[in-house]
């Protein structure tokens, strides 16, 4: 099964990708992971990507697309894959089609913006050991103090409410149109994100069983 998983930042794409990967025994691939792998492996495309990163520039679509094409052609992906974080725009979706990559389904995790803001802005990270907490869902015993090492817990810049709102605006303007692109092809499956991860996973598996 060749899948794309979509959703706003904090919608739970990473968690559901892992669950789908384990159930169907297919790799979950994030664009970031592919880029890092190509750079670490010293491939020609990896070197190209590194040159843009070193210059403080975004890696162009054309390079990202070629790296993904290279990765999807490996044995690891011969029985299927889950793409997380790609395509992020209609030109990227069109490029994926132009590669001849057959996509069986596009799974969109639907979570309201206000829920996303609560989820992400409530995250706390230990400055010392990196342990993760959440003020509502996984609080530390003492507020702003790590249970494991006693160091201070902080909110990452990425998780500050104003940053989260900016990321959501970018998602809605650039990535959400991709849903319509795949809906027109009859490939889009929407699943409502639930409060409990296990409940969302159950709905995801039920939806995929119909593909």
CSV table of C-alpha atoms in Angstrom, one decimal:
chain,number,residue,atom,x,y,z
A,1,UNK,CA,0.0,0.0,0.0
A,2,UNK,CA,1.4,3.4,-1.0
A,3,UNK,CA,0.0,6.1,1.3
A,4,UNK,CA,0.3,9.8,1.9
A,5,UNK,CA,-0.5,11.1,5.4
A,6,UNK,CA,-1.6,14.7,5.8
A,7,UNK,CA,-2.6,16.9,8.6
A,8,UNK,CA,-1.8,20.2,10.4
A,9,UNK,CA,1.3,20.4,12.6
A,10,UNK,CA,0.4,18.6,15.8
A,11,UNK,CA,-2.4,16.6,14.3
A,12,UNK,CA,-0.7,13.3,15.1
A,13,UNK,CA,0.8,12.3,11.7
A,14,UNK,CA,4.0,10.9,13.2
A,15,UNK,CA,2.2,8.7,15.7
A,16,UNK,CA,-0.3,7.4,13.2
A,17,UNK,CA,2.5,6.8,10.6
A,18,UNK,CA,4.3,4.6,13.1
A,19,UNK,CA,1.1,2.7,13.9
A,20,UNK,CA,0.3,2.1,10.2
A,21,UNK,CA,4.0,1.2,9.5
A,22,UNK,CA,3.9,-1.5,12.2
A,23,UNK,CA,0.6,-2.9,11.1
A,24,UNK,CA,1.3,-3.1,7.4
A,25,UNK,CA,5.1,-3.6,7.6
A,26,UNK,CA,5.8,-0.7,5.3
A,27,UNK,CA,8.3,2.2,6.0
A,28,UNK,CA,7.0,5.5,7.2
A,29,UNK,CA,9.1,8.2,5.5
A,30,UNK,CA,9.3,11.8,6.4
A,31,UNK,CA,10.8,14.3,4.0
A,32,UNK,CA,13.2,15.4,6.7
A,33,UNK,CA,14.4,11.8,7.2
A,34,UNK,CA,15.0,11.3,3.5
A,35,UNK,CA,17.0,14.5,3.2
A,36,UNK,CA,19.1,13.6,6.2
A,37,UNK,CA,19.7,10.1,4.8
A,38,UNK,CA,20.7,11.4,1.4
A,39,UNK,CA,23.1,14.0,3.0
A,40,UNK,CA,24.6,11.4,5.4
A,41,UNK,CA,25.0,8.9,2.5
A,42,UNK,CA,26.9,11.5,0.5
A,43,UNK,CA,24.7,10.9,-2.6
A,44,UNK,CA,24.9,13.4,-5.5
A,45,UNK,CA,21.5,14.7,-4.6
A,46,UNK,CA,22.4,14.7,-0.9
A,47,UNK,CA,25.4,17.0,-1.7
A,48,UNK,CA,23.1,19.3,-3.7
A,49,UNK,CA,20.7,19.5,-0.8
A,50,UNK,CA,23.6,20.2,1.6
A,51,UNK,CA,24.9,23.1,-0.5
A,52,UNK,CA,21.5,24.8,-0.1
A,53,UNK,CA,21.3,24.1,3.6
A,54,UNK,CA,24.8,25.4,4.1
A,55,UNK,CA,23.9,28.6,2.3
A,56,UNK,CA,20.9,29.0,4.6
A,57,UNK,CA,18.4,28.4,1.8
A,58,UNK,CA,15.4,26.1,1.5
A,59,UNK,CA,16.1,23.0,-0.6
A,60,UNK,CA,14.2,23.6,-3.9
A,61,UNK,CA,11.3,21.4,-4.8
A,62,UNK,CA,13.2,19.9,-7.8
A,63,UNK,CA,15.9,18.5,-5.5
A,64,UNK,CA,13.5,17.3,-2.8
A,65,UNK,CA,11.4,15.5,-5.5
A,66,UNK,CA,14.5,13.8,-7.0
A,67,UNK,CA,15.7,12.7,-3.6
A,68,UNK,CA,12.2,11.2,-2.8
A,69,UNK,CA,12.2,9.5,-6.2
A,70,UNK,CA,15.6,8.0,-5.5
A,71,UNK,CA,14.4,6.7,-2.1
A,72,UNK,CA,11.1,5.3,-3.3
A,73,UNK,CA,13.1,3.2,-5.8
A,74,UNK,CA,14.9,1.4,-3.0
A,75,UNK,CA,14.1,-2.2,-1.9
A,76,UNK,CA,12.8,-0.8,1.4
A,77,UNK,CA,9.8,0.7,-0.4
A,78,UNK,CA,9.1,-2.1,-2.9
A,79,UNK,CA,6.1,-3.4,-0.9
A,80,UNK,CA,4.7,0.1,-0.1
A,81,UNK,CA,5.4,3.2,1.9
A,82,UNK,CA,3.8,6.1,3.9
A,83,UNK,CA,4.9,9.6,2.9
A,84,UNK,CA,4.7,12.1,5.8
A,85,UNK,CA,5.4,15.7,4.9
A,86,UNK,CA,5.2,15.4,1.1
A,87,UNK,CA,3.6,16.6,-1.0
A,88,UNK,CA,3.2,20.0,0.7
A,89,UNK,CA,1.9,21.8,-2.4
A,90,UNK,CA,0.0,21.1,-5.6
A,91,UNK,CA,3.2,21.4,-7.7
A,92,UNK,CA,4.8,18.7,-5.5
A,93,UNK,CA,1.7,16.5,-5.9
A,94,UNK,CA,1.8,16.9,-9.7
A,95,UNK,CA,5.6,16.1,-9.7
A,96,UNK,CA,4.8,12.9,-7.7
A,97,UNK,CA,2.3,11.9,-10.4
A,98,UNK,CA,4.8,12.8,-13.1
A,99,UNK,CA,7.3,10.3,-11.5
A,100,UNK,CA,4.7,7.6,-12.1
A,101,UNK,CA,4.4,6.9,-8.4
A,102,UNK,CA,1.0,5.2,-7.8
A,103,UNK,CA,-0.7,6.4,-4.6
A,104,UNK,CA,-3.4,4.2,-3.2
A,105,UNK,CA,-4.9,6.6,-0.6
A,106,UNK,CA,-4.3,10.0,1.0
A,107,UNK,CA,-5.2,10.0,4.7
A,108,UNK,CA,-6.0,13.4,6.2
A,109,UNK,CA,-6.1,13.7,9.9
A,110,UNK,CA,-8.7,16.4,10.7
A,111,UNK,CA,-8.1,18.3,14.0
A,112,UNK,CA,-9.6,21.7,14.8
A,113,UNK,CA,-7.0,24.6,15.0
A,114,UNK,CA,-7.9,25.4,18.6
A,115,UNK,CA,-7.2,21.8,19.6
A,116,UNK,CA,-3.8,21.9,17.8
A,117,UNK,CA,-2.9,25.1,19.7
A,118,UNK,CA,-3.8,23.5,23.0
A,119,UNK,CA,-1.9,20.4,22.2
A,120,UNK,CA,1.3,22.1,21.0
A,121,UNK,CA,1.4,25.1,23.3
A,122,UNK,CA,1.0,22.8,26.3
A,123,UNK,CA,4.2,20.8,25.4
A,124,UNK,CA,7.2,21.2,27.7
A,125,UNK,CA,10.7,19.9,27.2
A,126,UNK,CA,13.5,19.4,29.7
A,127,UNK,CA,16.5,21.6,29.1
A,128,UNK,CA,18.9,19.0,30.4
A,129,UNK,CA,17.7,15.5,29.5
A,130,UNK,CA,15.2,16.3,26.7
A,131,UNK,CA,12.3,14.5,28.4
A,132,UNK,CA,8.9,15.6,27.1
A,133,UNK,CA,5.8,16.6,29.1
A,134,UNK,CA,2.4,18.2,28.5
A,135,UNK,CA,0.7,20.5,31.0
A,136,UNK,CA,-2.7,18.8,30.4
A,137,UNK,CA,-2.0,15.3,29.1
A,138,UNK,CA,1.4,14.4,30.7
A,139,UNK,CA,2.2,16.9,33.5
A,140,UNK,CA,5.3,16.7,35.6
A,141,UNK,CA,4.9,16.1,39.3
A,142,UNK,CA,6.1,19.7,40.0
A,143,UNK,CA,5.2,22.4,37.5
A,144,UNK,CA,8.1,23.3,35.2
A,145,UNK,CA,10.4,20.8,36.8
A,146,UNK,CA,11.6,17.5,35.1
A,147,UNK,CA,10.6,14.3,37.0
A,148,UNK,CA,13.7,12.5,35.7
A,149,UNK,CA,16.5,15.0,36.4
A,150,UNK,CA,15.0,18.0,38.2
A,151,UNK,CA,16.0,20.5,35.5
A,152,UNK,CA,13.8,23.2,34.2
A,153,UNK,CA,11.1,22.5,31.7
A,154,UNK,CA,10.7,25.0,28.9
A,155,UNK,CA,8.3,25.7,25.9
A,156,UNK,CA,10.2,25.3,22.6
A,157,UNK,CA,10.0,28.2,20.2
A,158,UNK,CA,8.1,26.0,17.7
A,159,UNK,CA,5.4,25.3,20.3
A,160,UNK,CA,4.7,29.0,21.4
A,161,UNK,CA,1.1,29.9,20.5
A,162,UNK,CA,2.0,32.6,18.0
A,163,UNK,CA,4.4,30.2,16.2
A,164,UNK,CA,1.8,27.5,16.1
A,165,UNK,CA,-0.7,29.9,14.6
A,166,UNK,CA,1.8,30.9,12.0
A,167,UNK,CA,2.5,27.3,11.1
A,168,UNK,CA,-1.3,26.6,10.9
A,169,UNK,CA,-1.8,29.6,8.6
A,170,UNK,CA,1.0,28.2,6.3
A,171,UNK,CA,-0.6,24.8,6.3
A,172,UNK,CA,-4.0,26.1,5.4
A,173,UNK,CA,-2.7,28.3,2.6
A,174,UNK,CA,-0.1,26.0,1.1
A,175,UNK,CA,-0.8,22.4,2.0
A,176,UNK,CA,-4.6,22.2,2.4
A,177,UNK,CA,-5.2,22.7,-1.3
A,178,UNK,CA,-3.5,19.3,-1.8
A,179,UNK,CA,-6.5,17.7,-0.2
A,180,UNK,CA,-8.7,18.9,-3.0
A,181,UNK,CA,-6.2,17.7,-5.6
A,182,UNK,CA,-6.5,14.1,-4.3
A,183,UNK,CA,-10.2,14.4,-3.5
A,184,UNK,CA,-10.8,15.0,-7.2
A,185,UNK,CA,-8.9,11.8,-7.9
A,186,UNK,CA,-11.0,9.8,-5.4
A,187,UNK,CA,-8.0,9.1,-3.2
A,188,UNK,CA,-8.8,11.3,-0.2
A,189,UNK,CA,-9.8,9.7,3.1
A,190,UNK,CA,-10.6,12.0,6.1
A,191,UNK,CA,-10.4,10.8,9.7
A,192,UNK,CA,-11.4,12.9,12.6
A,193,UNK,CA,-8.6,13.1,15.2
A,194,UNK,CA,-9.9,11.9,18.6
A,195,UNK,CA,-8.9,12.9,22.2
A,196,UNK,CA,-7.3,9.5,22.7
A,197,UNK,CA,-4.6,8.3,20.3
A,198,UNK,CA,-5.9,4.8,20.4
A,199,UNK,CA,-9.4,6.0,19.2
A,200,UNK,CA,-7.8,7.8,16.3
A,201,UNK,CA,-5.8,4.7,15.4
A,202,UNK,CA,-8.9,2.6,15.4
A,203,UNK,CA,-10.6,5.0,13.0
A,204,UNK,CA,-7.5,5.1,10.7
A,205,UNK,CA,-7.3,1.3,10.5
A,206,UNK,CA,-11.1,1.1,9.7
A,207,UNK,CA,-10.7,3.7,6.9
A,208,UNK,CA,-7.6,1.9,5.4
A,209,UNK,CA,-9.4,-1.5,5.5
A,210,UNK,CA,-11.7,-0.1,2.8
A,211,UNK,CA,-8.9,0.9,0.4
